Tab-separated table of C-alpha atoms and ligand atoms in Angstrom:
chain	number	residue	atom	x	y	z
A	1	UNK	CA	-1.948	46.675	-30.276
A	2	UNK	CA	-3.169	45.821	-34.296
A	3	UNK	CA	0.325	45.587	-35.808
A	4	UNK	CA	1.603	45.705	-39.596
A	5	UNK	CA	3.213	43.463	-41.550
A	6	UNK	CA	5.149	46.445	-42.773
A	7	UNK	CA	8.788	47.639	-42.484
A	8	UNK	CA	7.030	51.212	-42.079
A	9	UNK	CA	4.877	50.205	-39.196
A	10	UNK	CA	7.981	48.486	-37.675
A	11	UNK	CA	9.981	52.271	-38.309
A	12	UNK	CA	7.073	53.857	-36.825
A	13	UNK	CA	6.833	51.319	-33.773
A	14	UNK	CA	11.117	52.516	-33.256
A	15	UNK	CA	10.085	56.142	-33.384
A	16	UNK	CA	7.848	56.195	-30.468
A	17	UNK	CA	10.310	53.318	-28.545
A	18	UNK	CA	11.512	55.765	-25.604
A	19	UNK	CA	14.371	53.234	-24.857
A	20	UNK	CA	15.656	53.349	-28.754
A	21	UNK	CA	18.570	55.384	-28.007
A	22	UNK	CA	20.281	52.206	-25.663
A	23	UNK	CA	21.013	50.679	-28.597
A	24	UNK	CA	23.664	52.930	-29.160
A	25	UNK	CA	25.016	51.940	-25.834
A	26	UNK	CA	26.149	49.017	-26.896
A	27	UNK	CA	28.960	47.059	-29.306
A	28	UNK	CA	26.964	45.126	-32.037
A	29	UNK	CA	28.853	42.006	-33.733
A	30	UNK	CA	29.326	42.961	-37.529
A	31	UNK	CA	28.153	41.060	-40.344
A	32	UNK	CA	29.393	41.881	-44.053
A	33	UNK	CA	29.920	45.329	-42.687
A	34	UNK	CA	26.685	45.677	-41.018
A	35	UNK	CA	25.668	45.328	-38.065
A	36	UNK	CA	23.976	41.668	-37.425
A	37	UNK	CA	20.749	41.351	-36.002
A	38	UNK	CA	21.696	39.823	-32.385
A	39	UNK	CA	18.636	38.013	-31.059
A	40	UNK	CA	21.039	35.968	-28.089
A	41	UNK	CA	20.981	37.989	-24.953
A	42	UNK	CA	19.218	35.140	-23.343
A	43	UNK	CA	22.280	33.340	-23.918
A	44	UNK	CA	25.247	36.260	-23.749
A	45	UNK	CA	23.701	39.699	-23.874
A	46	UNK	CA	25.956	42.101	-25.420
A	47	UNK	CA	29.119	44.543	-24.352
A	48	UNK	CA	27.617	47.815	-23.202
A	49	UNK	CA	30.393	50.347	-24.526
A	50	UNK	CA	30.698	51.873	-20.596
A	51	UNK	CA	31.906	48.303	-19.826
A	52	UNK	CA	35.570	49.060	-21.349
A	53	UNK	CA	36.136	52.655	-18.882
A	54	UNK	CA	34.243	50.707	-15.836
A	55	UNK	CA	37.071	47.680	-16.223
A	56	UNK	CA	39.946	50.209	-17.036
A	57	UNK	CA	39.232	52.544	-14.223
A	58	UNK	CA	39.942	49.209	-12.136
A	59	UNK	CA	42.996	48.419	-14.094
A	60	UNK	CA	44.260	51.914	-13.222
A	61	UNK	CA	43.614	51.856	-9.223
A	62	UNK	CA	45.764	48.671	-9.824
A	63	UNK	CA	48.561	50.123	-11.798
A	64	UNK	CA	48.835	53.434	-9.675
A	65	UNK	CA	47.828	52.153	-6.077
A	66	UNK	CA	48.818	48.612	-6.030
A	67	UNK	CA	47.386	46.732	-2.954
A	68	UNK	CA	46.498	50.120	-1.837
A	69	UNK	CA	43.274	49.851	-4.009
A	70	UNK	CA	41.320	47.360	-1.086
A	71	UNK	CA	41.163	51.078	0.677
A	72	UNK	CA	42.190	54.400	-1.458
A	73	UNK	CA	39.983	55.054	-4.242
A	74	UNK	CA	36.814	56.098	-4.813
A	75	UNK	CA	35.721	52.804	-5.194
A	76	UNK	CA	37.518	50.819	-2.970
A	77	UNK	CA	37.743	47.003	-3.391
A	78	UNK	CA	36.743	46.011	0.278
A	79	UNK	CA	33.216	47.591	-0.216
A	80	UNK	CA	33.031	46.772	-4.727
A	81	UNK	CA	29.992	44.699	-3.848
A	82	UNK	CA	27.918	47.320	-2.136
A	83	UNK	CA	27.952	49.427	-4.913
A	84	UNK	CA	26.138	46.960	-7.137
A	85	UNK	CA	23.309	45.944	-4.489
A	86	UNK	CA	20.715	48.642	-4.955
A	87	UNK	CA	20.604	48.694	-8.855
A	88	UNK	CA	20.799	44.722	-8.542
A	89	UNK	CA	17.864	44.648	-5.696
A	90	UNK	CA	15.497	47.124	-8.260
A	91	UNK	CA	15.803	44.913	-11.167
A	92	UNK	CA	14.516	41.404	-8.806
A	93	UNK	CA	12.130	43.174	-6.633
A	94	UNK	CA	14.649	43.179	-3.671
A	95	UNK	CA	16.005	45.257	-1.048
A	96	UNK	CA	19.573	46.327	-1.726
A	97	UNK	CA	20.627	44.088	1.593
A	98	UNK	CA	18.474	40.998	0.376
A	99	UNK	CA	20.945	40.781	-2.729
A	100	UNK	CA	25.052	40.025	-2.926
A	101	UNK	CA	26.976	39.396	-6.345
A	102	UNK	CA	29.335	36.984	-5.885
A	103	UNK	CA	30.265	33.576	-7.297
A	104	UNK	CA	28.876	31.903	-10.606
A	105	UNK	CA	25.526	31.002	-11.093
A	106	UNK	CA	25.589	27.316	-10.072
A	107	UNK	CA	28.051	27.903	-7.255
A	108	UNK	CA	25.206	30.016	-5.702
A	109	UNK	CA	22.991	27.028	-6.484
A	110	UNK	CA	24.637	25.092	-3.710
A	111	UNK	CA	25.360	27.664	-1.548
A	112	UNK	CA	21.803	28.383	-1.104
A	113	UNK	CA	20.702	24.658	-0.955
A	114	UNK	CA	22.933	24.146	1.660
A	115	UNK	CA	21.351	26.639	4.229
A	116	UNK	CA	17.641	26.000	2.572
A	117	UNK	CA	17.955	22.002	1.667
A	118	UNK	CA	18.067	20.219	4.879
A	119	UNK	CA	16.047	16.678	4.646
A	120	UNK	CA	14.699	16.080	8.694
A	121	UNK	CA	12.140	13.321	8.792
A	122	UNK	CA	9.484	12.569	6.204
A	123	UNK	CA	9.952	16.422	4.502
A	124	UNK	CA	12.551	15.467	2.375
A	125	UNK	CA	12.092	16.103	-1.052
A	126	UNK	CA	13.024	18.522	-3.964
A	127	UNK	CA	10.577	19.872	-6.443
A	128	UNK	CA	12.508	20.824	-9.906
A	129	UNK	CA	10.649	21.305	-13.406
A	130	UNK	CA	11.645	18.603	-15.756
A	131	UNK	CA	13.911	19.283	-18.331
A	132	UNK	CA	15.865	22.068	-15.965
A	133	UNK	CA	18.807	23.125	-17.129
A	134	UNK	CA	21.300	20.280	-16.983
A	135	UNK	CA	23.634	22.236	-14.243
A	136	UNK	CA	20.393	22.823	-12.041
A	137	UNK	CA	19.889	18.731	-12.377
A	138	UNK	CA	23.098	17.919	-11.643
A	139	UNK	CA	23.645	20.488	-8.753
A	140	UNK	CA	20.161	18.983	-7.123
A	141	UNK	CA	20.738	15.680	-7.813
A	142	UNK	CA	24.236	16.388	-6.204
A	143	UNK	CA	22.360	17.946	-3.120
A	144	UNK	CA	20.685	14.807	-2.778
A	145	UNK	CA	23.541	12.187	-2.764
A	146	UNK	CA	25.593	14.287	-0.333
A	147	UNK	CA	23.007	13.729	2.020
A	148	UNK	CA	22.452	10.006	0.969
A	149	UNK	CA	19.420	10.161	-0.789
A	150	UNK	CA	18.323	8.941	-3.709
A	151	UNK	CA	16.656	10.754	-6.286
A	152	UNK	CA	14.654	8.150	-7.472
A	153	UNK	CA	12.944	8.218	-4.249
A	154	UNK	CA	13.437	12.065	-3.772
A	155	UNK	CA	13.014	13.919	-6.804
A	156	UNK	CA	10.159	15.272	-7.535
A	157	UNK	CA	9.752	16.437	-11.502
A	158	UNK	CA	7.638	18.408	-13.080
A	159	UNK	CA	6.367	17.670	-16.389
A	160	UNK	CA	4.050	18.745	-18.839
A	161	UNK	CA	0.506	16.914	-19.126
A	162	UNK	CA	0.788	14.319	-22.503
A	163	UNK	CA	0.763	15.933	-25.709
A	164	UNK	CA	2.061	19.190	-24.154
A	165	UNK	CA	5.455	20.978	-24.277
A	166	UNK	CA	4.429	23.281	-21.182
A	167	UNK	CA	4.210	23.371	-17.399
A	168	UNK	CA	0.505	24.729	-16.250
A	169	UNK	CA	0.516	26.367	-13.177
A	170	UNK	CA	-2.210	24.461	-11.514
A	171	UNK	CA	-0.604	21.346	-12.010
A	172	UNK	CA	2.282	22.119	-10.919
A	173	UNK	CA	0.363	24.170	-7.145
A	174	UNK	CA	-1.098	20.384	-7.397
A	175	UNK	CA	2.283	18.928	-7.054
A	176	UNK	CA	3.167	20.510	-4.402
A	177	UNK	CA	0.264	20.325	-2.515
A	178	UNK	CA	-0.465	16.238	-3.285
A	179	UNK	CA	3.028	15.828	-1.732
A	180	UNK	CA	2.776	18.276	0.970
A	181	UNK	CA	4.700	17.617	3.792
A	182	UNK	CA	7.254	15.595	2.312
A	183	UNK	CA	8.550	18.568	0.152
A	184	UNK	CA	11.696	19.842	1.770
A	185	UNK	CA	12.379	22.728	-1.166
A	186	UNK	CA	10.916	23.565	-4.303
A	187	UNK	CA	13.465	25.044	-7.010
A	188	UNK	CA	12.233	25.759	-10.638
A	189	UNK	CA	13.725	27.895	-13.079
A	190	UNK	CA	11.944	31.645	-13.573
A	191	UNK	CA	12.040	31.301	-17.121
A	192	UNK	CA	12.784	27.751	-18.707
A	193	UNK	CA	15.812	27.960	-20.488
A	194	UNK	CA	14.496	26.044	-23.612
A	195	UNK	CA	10.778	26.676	-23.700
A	196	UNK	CA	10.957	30.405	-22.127
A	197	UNK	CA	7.718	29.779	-20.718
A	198	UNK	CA	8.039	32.244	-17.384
A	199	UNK	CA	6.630	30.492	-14.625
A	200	UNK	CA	3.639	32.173	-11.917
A	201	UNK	CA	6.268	32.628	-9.263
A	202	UNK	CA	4.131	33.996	-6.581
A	203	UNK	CA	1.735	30.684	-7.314
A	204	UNK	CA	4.719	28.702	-6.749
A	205	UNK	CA	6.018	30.615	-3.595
A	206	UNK	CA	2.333	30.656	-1.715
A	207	UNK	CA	2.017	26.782	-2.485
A	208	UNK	CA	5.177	25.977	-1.266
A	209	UNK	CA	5.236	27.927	1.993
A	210	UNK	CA	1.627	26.684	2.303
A	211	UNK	CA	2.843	23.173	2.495
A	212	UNK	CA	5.782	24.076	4.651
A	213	UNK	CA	8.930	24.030	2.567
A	214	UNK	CA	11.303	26.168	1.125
A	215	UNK	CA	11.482	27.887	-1.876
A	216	UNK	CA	13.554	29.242	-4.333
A	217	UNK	CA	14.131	30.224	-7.919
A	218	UNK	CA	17.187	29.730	-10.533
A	219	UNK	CA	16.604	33.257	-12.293
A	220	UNK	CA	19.039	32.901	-15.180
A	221	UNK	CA	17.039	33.767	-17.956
A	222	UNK	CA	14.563	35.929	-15.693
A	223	UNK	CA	16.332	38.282	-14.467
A	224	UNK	CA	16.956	41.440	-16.514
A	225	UNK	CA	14.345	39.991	-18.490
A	226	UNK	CA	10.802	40.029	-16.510
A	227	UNK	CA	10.059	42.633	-13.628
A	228	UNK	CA	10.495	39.914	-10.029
A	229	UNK	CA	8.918	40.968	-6.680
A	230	UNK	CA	11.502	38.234	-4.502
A	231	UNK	CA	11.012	40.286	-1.218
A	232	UNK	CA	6.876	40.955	-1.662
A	233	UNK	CA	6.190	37.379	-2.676
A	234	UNK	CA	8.202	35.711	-0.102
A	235	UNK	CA	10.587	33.845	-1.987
A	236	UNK	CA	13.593	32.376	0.377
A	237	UNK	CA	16.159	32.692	-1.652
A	238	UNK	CA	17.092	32.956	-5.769
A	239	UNK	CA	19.923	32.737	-7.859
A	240	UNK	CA	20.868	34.304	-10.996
A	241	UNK	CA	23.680	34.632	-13.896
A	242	UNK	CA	24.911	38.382	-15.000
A	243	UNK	CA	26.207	37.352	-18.427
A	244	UNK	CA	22.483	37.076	-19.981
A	245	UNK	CA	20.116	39.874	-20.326
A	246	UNK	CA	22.927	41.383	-17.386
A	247	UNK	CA	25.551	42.654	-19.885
A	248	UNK	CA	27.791	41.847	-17.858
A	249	UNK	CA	29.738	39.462	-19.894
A	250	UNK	CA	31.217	36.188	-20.329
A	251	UNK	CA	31.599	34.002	-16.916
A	252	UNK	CA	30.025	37.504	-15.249
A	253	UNK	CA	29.272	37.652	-11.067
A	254	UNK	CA	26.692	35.770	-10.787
A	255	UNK	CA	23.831	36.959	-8.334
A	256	UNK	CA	22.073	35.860	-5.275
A	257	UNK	CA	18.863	36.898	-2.572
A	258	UNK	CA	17.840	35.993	0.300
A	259	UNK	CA	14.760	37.011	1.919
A	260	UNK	CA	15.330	39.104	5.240
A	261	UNK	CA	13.003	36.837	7.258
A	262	UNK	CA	16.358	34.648	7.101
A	263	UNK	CA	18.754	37.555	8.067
A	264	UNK	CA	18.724	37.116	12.013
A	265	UNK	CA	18.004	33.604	11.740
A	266	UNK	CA	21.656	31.051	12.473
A	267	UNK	CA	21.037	28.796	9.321
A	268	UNK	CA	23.743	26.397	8.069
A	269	UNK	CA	25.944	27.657	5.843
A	270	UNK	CA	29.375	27.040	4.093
A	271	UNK	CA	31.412	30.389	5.597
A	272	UNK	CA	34.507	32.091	4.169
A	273	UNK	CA	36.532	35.320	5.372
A	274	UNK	CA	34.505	37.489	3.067
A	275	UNK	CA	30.854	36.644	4.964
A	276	UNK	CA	32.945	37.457	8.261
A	277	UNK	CA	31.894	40.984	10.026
A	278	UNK	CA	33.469	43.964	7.959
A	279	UNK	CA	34.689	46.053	11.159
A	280	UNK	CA	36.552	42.840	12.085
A	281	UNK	CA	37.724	40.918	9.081
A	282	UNK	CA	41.365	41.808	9.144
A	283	UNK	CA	41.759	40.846	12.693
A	284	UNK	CA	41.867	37.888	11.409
A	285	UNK	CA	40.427	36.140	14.453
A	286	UNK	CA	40.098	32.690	14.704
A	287	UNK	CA	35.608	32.865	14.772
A	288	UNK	CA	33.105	33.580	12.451
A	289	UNK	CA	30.980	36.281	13.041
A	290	UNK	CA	28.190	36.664	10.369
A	291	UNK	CA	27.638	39.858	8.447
A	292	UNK	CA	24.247	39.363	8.543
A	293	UNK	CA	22.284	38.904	5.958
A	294	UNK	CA	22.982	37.580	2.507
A	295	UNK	CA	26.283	39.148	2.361
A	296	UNK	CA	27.271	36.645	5.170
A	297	UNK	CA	27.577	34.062	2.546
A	298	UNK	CA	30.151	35.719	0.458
A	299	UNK	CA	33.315	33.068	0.631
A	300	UNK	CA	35.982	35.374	-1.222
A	301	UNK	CA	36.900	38.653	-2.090
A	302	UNK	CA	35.542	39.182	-5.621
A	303	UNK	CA	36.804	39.472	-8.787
A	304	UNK	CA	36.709	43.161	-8.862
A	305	UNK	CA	37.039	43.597	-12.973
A	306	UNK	CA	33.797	41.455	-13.029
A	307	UNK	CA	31.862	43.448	-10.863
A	308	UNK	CA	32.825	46.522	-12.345
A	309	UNK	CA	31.442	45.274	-15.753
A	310	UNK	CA	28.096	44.605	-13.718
A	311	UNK	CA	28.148	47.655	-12.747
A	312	UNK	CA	28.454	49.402	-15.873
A	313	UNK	CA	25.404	47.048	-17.100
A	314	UNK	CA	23.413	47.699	-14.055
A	315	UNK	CA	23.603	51.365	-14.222
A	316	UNK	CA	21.969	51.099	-17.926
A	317	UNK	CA	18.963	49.336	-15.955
A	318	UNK	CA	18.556	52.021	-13.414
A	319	UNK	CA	17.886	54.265	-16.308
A	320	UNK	CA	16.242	52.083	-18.578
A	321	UNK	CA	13.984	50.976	-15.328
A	322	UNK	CA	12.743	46.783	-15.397
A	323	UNK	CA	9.059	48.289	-15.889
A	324	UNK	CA	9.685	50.056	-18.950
A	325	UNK	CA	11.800	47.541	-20.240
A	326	UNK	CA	9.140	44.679	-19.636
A	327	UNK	CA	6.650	47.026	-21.924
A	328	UNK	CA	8.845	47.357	-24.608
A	329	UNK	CA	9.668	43.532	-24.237
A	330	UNK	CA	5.704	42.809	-24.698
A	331	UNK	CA	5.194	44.660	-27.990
A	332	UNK	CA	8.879	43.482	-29.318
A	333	UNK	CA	8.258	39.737	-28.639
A	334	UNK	CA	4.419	40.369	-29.619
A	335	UNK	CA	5.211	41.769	-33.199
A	336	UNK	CA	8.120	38.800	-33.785
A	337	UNK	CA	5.103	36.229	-32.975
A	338	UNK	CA	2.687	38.473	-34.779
A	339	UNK	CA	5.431	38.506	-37.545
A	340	UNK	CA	6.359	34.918	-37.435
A	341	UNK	CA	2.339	33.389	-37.539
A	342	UNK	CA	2.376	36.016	-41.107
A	343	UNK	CA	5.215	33.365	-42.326
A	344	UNK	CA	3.316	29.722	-43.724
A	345	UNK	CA	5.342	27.425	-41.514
A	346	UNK	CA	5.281	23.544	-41.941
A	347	UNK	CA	8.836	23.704	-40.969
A	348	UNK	CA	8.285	24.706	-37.273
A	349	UNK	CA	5.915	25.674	-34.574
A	350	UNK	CA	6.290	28.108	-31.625
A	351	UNK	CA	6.537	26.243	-28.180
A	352	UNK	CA	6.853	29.147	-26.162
A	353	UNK	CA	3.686	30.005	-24.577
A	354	UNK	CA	1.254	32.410	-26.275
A	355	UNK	CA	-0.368	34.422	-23.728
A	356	UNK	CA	2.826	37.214	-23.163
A	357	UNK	CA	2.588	36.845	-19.096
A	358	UNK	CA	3.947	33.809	-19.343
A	359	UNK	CA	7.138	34.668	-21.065
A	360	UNK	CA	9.401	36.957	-21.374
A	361	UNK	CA	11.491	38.236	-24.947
A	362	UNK	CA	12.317	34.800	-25.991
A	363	UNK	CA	10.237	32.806	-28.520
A	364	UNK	CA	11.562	29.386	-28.937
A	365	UNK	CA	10.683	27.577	-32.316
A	366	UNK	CA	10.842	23.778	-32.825
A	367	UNK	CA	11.981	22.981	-36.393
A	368	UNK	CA	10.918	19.820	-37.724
A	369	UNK	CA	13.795	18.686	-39.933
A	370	UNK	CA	17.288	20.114	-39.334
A	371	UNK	CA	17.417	22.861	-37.175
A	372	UNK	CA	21.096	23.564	-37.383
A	373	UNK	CA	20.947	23.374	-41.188
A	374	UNK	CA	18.508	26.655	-41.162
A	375	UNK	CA	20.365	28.241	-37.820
A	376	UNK	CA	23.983	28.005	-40.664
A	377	UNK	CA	21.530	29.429	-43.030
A	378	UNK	CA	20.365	32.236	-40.700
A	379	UNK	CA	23.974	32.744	-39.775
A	380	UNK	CA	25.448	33.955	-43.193
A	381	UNK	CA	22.625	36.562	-43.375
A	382	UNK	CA	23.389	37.938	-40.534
A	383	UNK	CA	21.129	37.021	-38.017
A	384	UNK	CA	22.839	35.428	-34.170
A	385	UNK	CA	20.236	33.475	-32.170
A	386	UNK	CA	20.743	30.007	-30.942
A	387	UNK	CA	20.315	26.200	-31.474
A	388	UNK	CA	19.435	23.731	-28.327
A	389	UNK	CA	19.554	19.614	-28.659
A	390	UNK	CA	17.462	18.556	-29.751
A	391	UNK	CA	15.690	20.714	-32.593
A	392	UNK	CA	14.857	24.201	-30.762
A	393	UNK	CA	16.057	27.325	-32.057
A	394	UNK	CA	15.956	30.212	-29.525
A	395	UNK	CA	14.895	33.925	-30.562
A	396	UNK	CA	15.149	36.813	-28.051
A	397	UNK	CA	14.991	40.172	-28.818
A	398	UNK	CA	16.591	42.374	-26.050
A	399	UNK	CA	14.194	45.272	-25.149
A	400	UNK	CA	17.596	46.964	-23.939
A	401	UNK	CA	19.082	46.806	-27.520
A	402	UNK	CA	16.927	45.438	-29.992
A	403	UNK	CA	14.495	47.355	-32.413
A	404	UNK	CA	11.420	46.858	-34.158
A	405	UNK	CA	13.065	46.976	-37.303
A	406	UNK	CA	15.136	44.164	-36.514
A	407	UNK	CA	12.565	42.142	-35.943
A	408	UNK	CA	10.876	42.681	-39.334
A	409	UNK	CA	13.945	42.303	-41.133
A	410	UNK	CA	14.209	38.682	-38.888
A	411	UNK	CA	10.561	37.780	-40.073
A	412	UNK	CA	11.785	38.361	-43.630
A	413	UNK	CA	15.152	36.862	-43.766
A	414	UNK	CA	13.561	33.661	-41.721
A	415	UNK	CA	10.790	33.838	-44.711
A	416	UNK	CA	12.918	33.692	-47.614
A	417	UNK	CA	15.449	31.105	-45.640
A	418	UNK	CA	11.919	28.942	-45.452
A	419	UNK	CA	11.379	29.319	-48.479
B	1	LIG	C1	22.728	29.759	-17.978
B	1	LIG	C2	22.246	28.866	-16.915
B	1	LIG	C3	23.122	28.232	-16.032
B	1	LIG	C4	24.623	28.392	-16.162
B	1	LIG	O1	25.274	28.152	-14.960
B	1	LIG	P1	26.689	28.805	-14.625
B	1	LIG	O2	26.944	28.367	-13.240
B	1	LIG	O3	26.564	30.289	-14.809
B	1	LIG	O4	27.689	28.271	-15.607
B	1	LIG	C5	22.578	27.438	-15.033
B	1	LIG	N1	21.244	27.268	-14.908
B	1	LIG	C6	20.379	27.871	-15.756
B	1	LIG	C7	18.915	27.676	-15.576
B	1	LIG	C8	20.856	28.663	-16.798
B	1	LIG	O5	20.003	29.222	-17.647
């Protein structure tokens, strides 16, 4: 698309957006009686207003039914989860019994890595980008001490070639395949947190398996974000956060797949009550008898209010639909860079990648000079996006909530701030 550096074309872009009307699904934070421009879902996507009557319809099976509520209402506790797993599987590219909400993000993290991390031999290595988000380091680097290994010797990291801020794809295929059979898993973000360069999963998965080792994906800031084929590429397993582009707000169920190949298979796994066969879980036998499938790794019964605020988010996706939202995402993110190239910009440069399939909304800008200084600045117009250590600040426009307009009023307010 040609775009215009005009607040018309921007209007014009909103009028044919067939996903403008979510906006008004949605609480807004005010600014000076306005509503600010929120460019954060990457970091806490916003309160869909169905989140409030999903949460207090819980509140009331509570109130009138008391422990009756595991069984009685429409939505009974017991089976919360299941209601989730079909909108949840459409959104990664999964099949509703390849995905479970449960947990928090990094819990998942070791979950997984104990059934899919298990050093035998030479293959004992862990692939990770470089720069992963500091819980993914710590949780891998964890992984590796429990089983007395040292990652010095065991960590693989992937960097960026000298000179360049991002991972290319066929260095990082010739990673994998240069250490071959002494990978034991390969787990890289979907998105980088700070660059938001989007990685070629499939690459990644067919490289790994190629070689012999697992694979699987932290999905925080893809998911919700970028359409994800888990079960058609292969992928073993993936875990993901529901507070980002989810909705599903703060500390939200966090998400989790595993590929069905695994389903029948006895792997190692931490178990809990909650992973134990349904028909049989209250006669509280003494002997774990899987679910099957990923739901067998469910530890606890869930915080019901938190999946019923994922639910309320999910259902906007099933209408919304990840394909139409990844369209709108393109020309959204394409007219901020289109915007933001207009603006004459010694201050900072754009890290993110350029080419749009690899990335998703966020642009991430490196200021040179102080980067919290114009983040305050942006702040008292009105404008929420985010500052990460050392000098990046993160821009996302949500293709779920965010306009066109927004974005050109962002170009201009970030103008005159440069100014
Ligand atoms: C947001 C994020 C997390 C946060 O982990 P929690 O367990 O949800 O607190 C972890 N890893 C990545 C890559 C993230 O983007």
């Amino acid at each position: 698309m040609n775009f215009e550096n005009t607040i018309a074309f921007a209007k014009s872009l909103d009028q044919s957006d067939t996903l403008a009307s979510f906006q008004n699904q949605f609480h807004f934070p005010a600014h000076a009686g306005k509503k600010a421009i929120y460019f954060c879902g990457n970091s806490l996507g916003l309160q869909p207003k169905s989140t409030r009557a999903f949460i207090e319809n819980e509140l009331r099976d509570w109130e009138s039914m008391g422990v009756k509520g595991h069984t009685k209402p429409e939505k009974p506790w017991v089976s919360f989860h299941e209601l989730l797993a079909k909108n949840m599987g459409d959104v990664v590219g999964a099949k509703p019994d390849e995905v479970v909400m449960m947990n928090s993000l990094t819990t998942n993290l070791h979950l997984m890595m104990v059934s899919f991390y298990r050093p035998k031999g030479k293959r004992t290595k862990i692939v990770i980008e470089g720069g992963a988000f500091p819980s993914d380091q710590y949780a891998v680097k964890s992984q590796l001490d429990f089983h007395g290994l040292d990652p010095k010797d065991h960590l693989i990291e992937l960097t960026p070639r000298k000179g360049e801020n991002l991972l290319r794809t066929e260095d990082i295929v010739a990673t994998i395949n240069q250490h071959g059979e002494s990978i034991a898993l390969v787990i890289p973000a979907g998105v980088n947190y700070l660059t938001g360069q989007l990685y070629d999963l499939q690459a990644i998965t067919k490289a790994a398996k190629a070689c012999g080792a697992c694979v699987g994906f932290d999905l925080a800031h893809a998911v919700g974000n970028v359409p994800l084929k888990l079960h058609d590429w292969g992928v073993d397993f993936a875990v993901w956060c529901s507070y980002k582009y989810l909705n599903s707000g703060p500390g939200g169920i966090a998400g989790c797949f595993m590929h069905e190949s695994h389903s029948l298979k006895k792997l190692p796994r931490f178990e809990g009550w909650w992973g134990h066969n349904k028909e049989k879980r209250f006669a509280m036998g003494p002997n774990f008898e899987a679910i099957g499938g990923v739901e067998s790794w469910q530890l606890s019964n869930p915080p019901i209010f938190q999946l019923a605020s994922a639910q309320a988010s999910l259902e906007l996706f099933a209408q919304a639909g990840i394909e139409n939202l990844r369209k709108k995402s393109l020309l959204l993110t394409g007219f901020l860079e289109f915007l933001m190239e207009k603006i004459p910009h010694s201050r900072y440069e754009i890290i993110t990648p350029k080419n749009p399939i690899e990335r998703g909304a966020q642009l991430s800008i490196k200021v040179h000079g102080s980067a919290t200084a114009l983040l305050d600045k942006l702040d008292e117009k009105g404008i929420i996006c985010d500052f990460r250590e050392p000098d990046i600040i993160r821009v996302a426009p949500a293709p779920l909530y965010n306009s066109f307009s927004e974005v050109f009023l962002f170009a201009e307010i970030l103008r005159e701030t440069l100014d």
